[in-house]
PDB file of C-alpha atoms in Angstrom:
ATOM      1  CA  UNK A   1      64.799 -27.586  70.038  1.00  0.00           C
ATOM      2  CA  UNK A   2      68.120 -28.460  67.705  1.00  0.00           C
ATOM      3  CA  UNK A   3      69.651 -31.490  67.392  1.00  0.00           C
ATOM      4  CA  UNK A   4      72.974 -31.727  69.499  1.00  0.00           C
ATOM      5  CA  UNK A   5      75.816 -34.342  68.911  1.00  0.00           C
ATOM      6  CA  UNK A   6      75.495 -36.924  71.203  1.00  0.00           C
ATOM      7  CA  UNK A   7      77.523 -39.747  69.805  1.00  0.00           C
ATOM      8  CA  UNK A   8      80.430 -40.723  67.012  1.00  0.00           C
ATOM      9  CA  UNK A   9      81.027 -43.556  65.824  1.00  0.00           C
ATOM     10  CA  UNK A  10      83.540 -45.674  64.167  1.00  0.00           C
ATOM     11  CA  UNK A  11      83.546 -49.129  62.360  1.00  0.00           C
ATOM     12  CA  UNK A  12      85.806 -51.552  62.709  1.00  0.00           C
ATOM     13  CA  UNK A  13      87.519 -54.794  61.021  1.00  0.00           C
ATOM     14  CA  UNK A  14      88.471 -56.043  63.931  1.00  0.00           C
ATOM     15  CA  UNK A  15      87.010 -55.193  67.522  1.00  0.00           C
ATOM     16  CA  UNK A  16      89.826 -56.328  70.345  1.00  0.00           C
ATOM     17  CA  UNK A  17      92.612 -54.892  67.557  1.00  0.00           C
ATOM     18  CA  UNK A  18      90.954 -51.192  68.053  1.00  0.00           C
ATOM     19  CA  UNK A  19      90.204 -51.548  71.815  1.00  0.00           C
ATOM     20  CA  UNK A  20      93.606 -52.492  72.344  1.00  0.00           C
ATOM     21  CA  UNK A  21      94.799 -49.490  69.959  1.00  0.00           C
ATOM     22  CA  UNK A  22      91.813 -47.103  71.861  1.00  0.00           C
ATOM     23  CA  UNK A  23      92.974 -48.120  75.033  1.00  0.00           C
ATOM     24  CA  UNK A  24      96.786 -46.591  75.007  1.00  0.00           C
ATOM     25  CA  UNK A  25      94.842 -43.121  74.364  1.00  0.00           C
ATOM     26  CA  UNK A  26      93.159 -43.771  77.763  1.00  0.00           C
ATOM     27  CA  UNK A  27      89.307 -44.044  76.584  1.00  0.00           C
ATOM     28  CA  UNK A  28      88.096 -46.917  78.644  1.00  0.00           C
ATOM     29  CA  UNK A  29      85.565 -49.897  77.154  1.00  0.00           C
ATOM     30  CA  UNK A  30      83.545 -51.825  79.300  1.00  0.00           C
ATOM     31  CA  UNK A  31      84.980 -55.642  80.516  1.00  0.00           C
ATOM     32  CA  UNK A  32      84.698 -58.237  77.760  1.00  0.00           C
ATOM     33  CA  UNK A  33      84.484 -55.552  74.952  1.00  0.00           C
ATOM     34  CA  UNK A  34      86.614 -57.091  73.207  1.00  0.00           C
ATOM     35  CA  UNK A  35      84.292 -59.613  71.735  1.00  0.00           C
ATOM     36  CA  UNK A  36      81.525 -57.751  71.471  1.00  0.00           C
ATOM     37  CA  UNK A  37      80.174 -56.537  68.145  1.00  0.00           C
ATOM     38  CA  UNK A  38      78.965 -53.311  69.192  1.00  0.00           C
ATOM     39  CA  UNK A  39      80.863 -51.079  72.089  1.00  0.00           C
ATOM     40  CA  UNK A  40      81.006 -47.740  73.223  1.00  0.00           C
ATOM     41  CA  UNK A  41      83.216 -45.209  75.901  1.00  0.00           C
ATOM     42  CA  UNK A  42      82.172 -41.991  77.539  1.00  0.00           C
ATOM     43  CA  UNK A  43      84.538 -39.217  76.660  1.00  0.00           C
ATOM     44  CA  UNK A  44      84.576 -35.859  78.317  1.00  0.00           C
ATOM     45  CA  UNK A  45      81.951 -33.057  78.231  1.00  0.00           C
ATOM     46  CA  UNK A  46      79.652 -35.866  77.718  1.00  0.00           C
ATOM     47  CA  UNK A  47      79.942 -37.450  74.089  1.00  0.00           C
ATOM     48  CA  UNK A  48      80.453 -41.162  73.833  1.00  0.00           C
ATOM     49  CA  UNK A  49      82.284 -42.703  70.917  1.00  0.00           C
ATOM     50  CA  UNK A  50      80.981 -46.178  69.548  1.00  0.00           C
ATOM     51  CA  UNK A  51      82.499 -48.477  67.752  1.00  0.00           C
ATOM     52  CA  UNK A  52      80.714 -51.443  65.834  1.00  0.00           C
ATOM     53  CA  UNK A  53      82.288 -54.548  63.779  1.00  0.00           C
ATOM     54  CA  UNK A  54      81.568 -54.095  60.395  1.00  0.00           C
ATOM     55  CA  UNK A  55      79.560 -57.295  60.673  1.00  0.00           C
ATOM     56  CA  UNK A  56      77.378 -55.290  62.994  1.00  0.00           C
ATOM     57  CA  UNK A  57      76.470 -52.780  60.455  1.00  0.00           C
ATOM     58  CA  UNK A  58      75.667 -54.780  57.425  1.00  0.00           C
ATOM     59  CA  UNK A  59      73.550 -56.494  60.181  1.00  0.00           C
ATOM     60  CA  UNK A  60      71.304 -53.125  59.495  1.00  0.00           C
ATOM     61  CA  UNK A  61      72.647 -52.033  56.250  1.00  0.00           C
ATOM     62  CA  UNK A  62      73.335 -55.398  54.047  1.00  0.00           C
ATOM     63  CA  UNK A  63      74.673 -52.810  51.229  1.00  0.00           C
ATOM     64  CA  UNK A  64      77.223 -51.290  53.351  1.00  0.00           C
ATOM     65  CA  UNK A  65      80.875 -51.096  51.567  1.00  0.00           C
ATOM     66  CA  UNK A  66      83.682 -49.216  53.210  1.00  0.00           C
ATOM     67  CA  UNK A  67      85.003 -46.346  51.889  1.00  0.00           C
ATOM     68  CA  UNK A  68      87.200 -46.645  48.672  1.00  0.00           C
ATOM     69  CA  UNK A  69      91.175 -46.970  49.444  1.00  0.00           C
ATOM     70  CA  UNK A  70      93.211 -43.950  49.212  1.00  0.00           C
ATOM     71  CA  UNK A  71      92.737 -41.847  52.695  1.00  0.00           C
ATOM     72  CA  UNK A  72      91.096 -42.120  56.092  1.00  0.00           C
ATOM     73  CA  UNK A  73      87.162 -42.867  56.674  1.00  0.00           C
ATOM     74  CA  UNK A  74      87.645 -40.264  59.753  1.00  0.00           C
ATOM     75  CA  UNK A  75      89.859 -38.158  61.770  1.00  0.00           C
ATOM     76  CA  UNK A  76      90.236 -37.897  65.739  1.00  0.00           C
ATOM     77  CA  UNK A  77      91.706 -35.506  68.059  1.00  0.00           C
ATOM     78  CA  UNK A  78      93.609 -36.339  71.039  1.00  0.00           C
ATOM     79  CA  UNK A  79      94.859 -33.394  73.159  1.00  0.00           C
ATOM     80  CA  UNK A  80      98.102 -33.852  75.149  1.00  0.00           C
ATOM     81  CA  UNK A  81      99.407 -32.090  77.880  1.00  0.00           C
ATOM     82  CA  UNK A  82     102.689 -30.889  76.507  1.00  0.00           C
ATOM     83  CA  UNK A  83     104.815 -30.985  73.250  1.00  0.00           C
ATOM     84  CA  UNK A  84     106.796 -34.149  74.649  1.00  0.00           C
ATOM     85  CA  UNK A  85     103.438 -36.232  75.566  1.00  0.00           C
ATOM     86  CA  UNK A  86     102.513 -35.712  72.189  1.00  0.00           C
ATOM     87  CA  UNK A  87     106.229 -37.505  70.998  1.00  0.00           C
ATOM     88  CA  UNK A  88     105.687 -40.169  73.630  1.00  0.00           C
ATOM     89  CA  UNK A  89     102.417 -41.359  72.723  1.00  0.00           C
ATOM     90  CA  UNK A  90     103.515 -41.168  69.171  1.00  0.00           C
ATOM     91  CA  UNK A  91     106.291 -44.000  69.693  1.00  0.00           C
ATOM     92  CA  UNK A  92     104.462 -45.811  71.924  1.00  0.00           C
ATOM     93  CA  UNK A  93     101.606 -46.384  69.398  1.00  0.00           C
ATOM     94  CA  UNK A  94     104.591 -46.661  66.316  1.00  0.00           C
ATOM     95  CA  UNK A  95     106.312 -49.003  68.922  1.00  0.00           C
ATOM     96  CA  UNK A  96     103.346 -51.104  69.651  1.00  0.00           C
ATOM     97  CA  UNK A  97     102.777 -52.131  65.604  1.00  0.00           C
ATOM     98  CA  UNK A  98     100.395 -49.193  65.223  1.00  0.00           C
ATOM     99  CA  UNK A  99     101.243 -46.439  61.856  1.00  0.00           C
ATOM    100  CA  UNK A 100     102.479 -43.935  62.171  1.00  0.00           C
ATOM    101  CA  UNK A 101     102.076 -41.482  59.030  1.00  0.00           C
ATOM    102  CA  UNK A 102     103.157 -38.054  60.629  1.00  0.00           C
ATOM    103  CA  UNK A 103     106.234 -37.854  63.129  1.00  0.00           C
ATOM    104  CA  UNK A 104     105.683 -35.422  65.480  1.00  0.00           C
ATOM    105  CA  UNK A 105     106.292 -32.016  64.532  1.00  0.00           C
ATOM    106  CA  UNK A 106     106.417 -28.375  65.484  1.00  0.00           C
ATOM    107  CA  UNK A 107     103.328 -26.668  62.928  1.00  0.00           C
ATOM    108  CA  UNK A 108     103.289 -23.536  62.596  1.00  0.00           C
ATOM    109  CA  UNK A 109      99.817 -22.785  63.729  1.00  0.00           C
ATOM    110  CA  UNK A 110     101.695 -23.178  67.219  1.00  0.00           C
ATOM    111  CA  UNK A 111     101.168 -26.667  68.219  1.00  0.00           C
ATOM    112  CA  UNK A 112     103.705 -29.888  68.369  1.00  0.00           C
ATOM    113  CA  UNK A 113     101.793 -32.232  66.144  1.00  0.00           C
ATOM    114  CA  UNK A 114     101.707 -35.828  64.700  1.00  0.00           C
ATOM    115  CA  UNK A 115      99.352 -38.488  63.137  1.00  0.00           C
ATOM    116  CA  UNK A 116      99.389 -42.111  63.406  1.00  0.00           C
ATOM    117  CA  UNK A 117      96.564 -44.542  61.802  1.00  0.00           C
ATOM    118  CA  UNK A 118      94.564 -47.080  63.921  1.00  0.00           C
ATOM    119  CA  UNK A 119      94.055 -50.095  62.639  1.00  0.00           C
ATOM    120  CA  UNK A 120      91.428 -49.308  60.289  1.00  0.00           C
ATOM    121  CA  UNK A 121      93.037 -46.680  58.816  1.00  0.00           C
ATOM    122  CA  UNK A 122      91.346 -43.665  60.221  1.00  0.00           C
ATOM    123  CA  UNK A 123      93.733 -40.531  61.264  1.00  0.00           C
ATOM    124  CA  UNK A 124      94.283 -40.597  64.956  1.00  0.00           C
ATOM    125  CA  UNK A 125      95.736 -36.688  65.597  1.00  0.00           C
ATOM    126  CA  UNK A 126      97.946 -36.021  68.689  1.00  0.00           C
ATOM    127  CA  UNK A 127      98.653 -32.615  69.596  1.00  0.00           C
ATOM    128  CA  UNK A 128      99.268 -29.760  72.434  1.00  0.00           C
ATOM    129  CA  UNK A 129     100.051 -26.588  72.455  1.00  0.00           C
ATOM    130  CA  UNK A 130     103.658 -24.945  72.278  1.00  0.00           C
TER     131      UNK A 130
END
């Protein structure tokens, strides 16, 4: 049997701030997770998103360093039910103080698309079929 994708993870500087961002996108984390060094959210289809603080990673990998400046560390995609929802979610996140990277546009590949950055600079893509 071949290995299967089960989880993917993000390393964050501020757990509470990161969870606040991802909760706005509908992810559910356990009560009290804001003050924990590790948490996870169950995703549709059985995958899990793991979120760890820098300190957690350094507890078993003391040499760990974040990637160099200049680009996102990771990218996550969130499908929306409609092009209007892409616009609404983008505006909500930017109004809440998160960095809008690319305002919503109609992409040539047939989707309404927008990009915001989470608190750690990761690219979060919002999209819906046109």
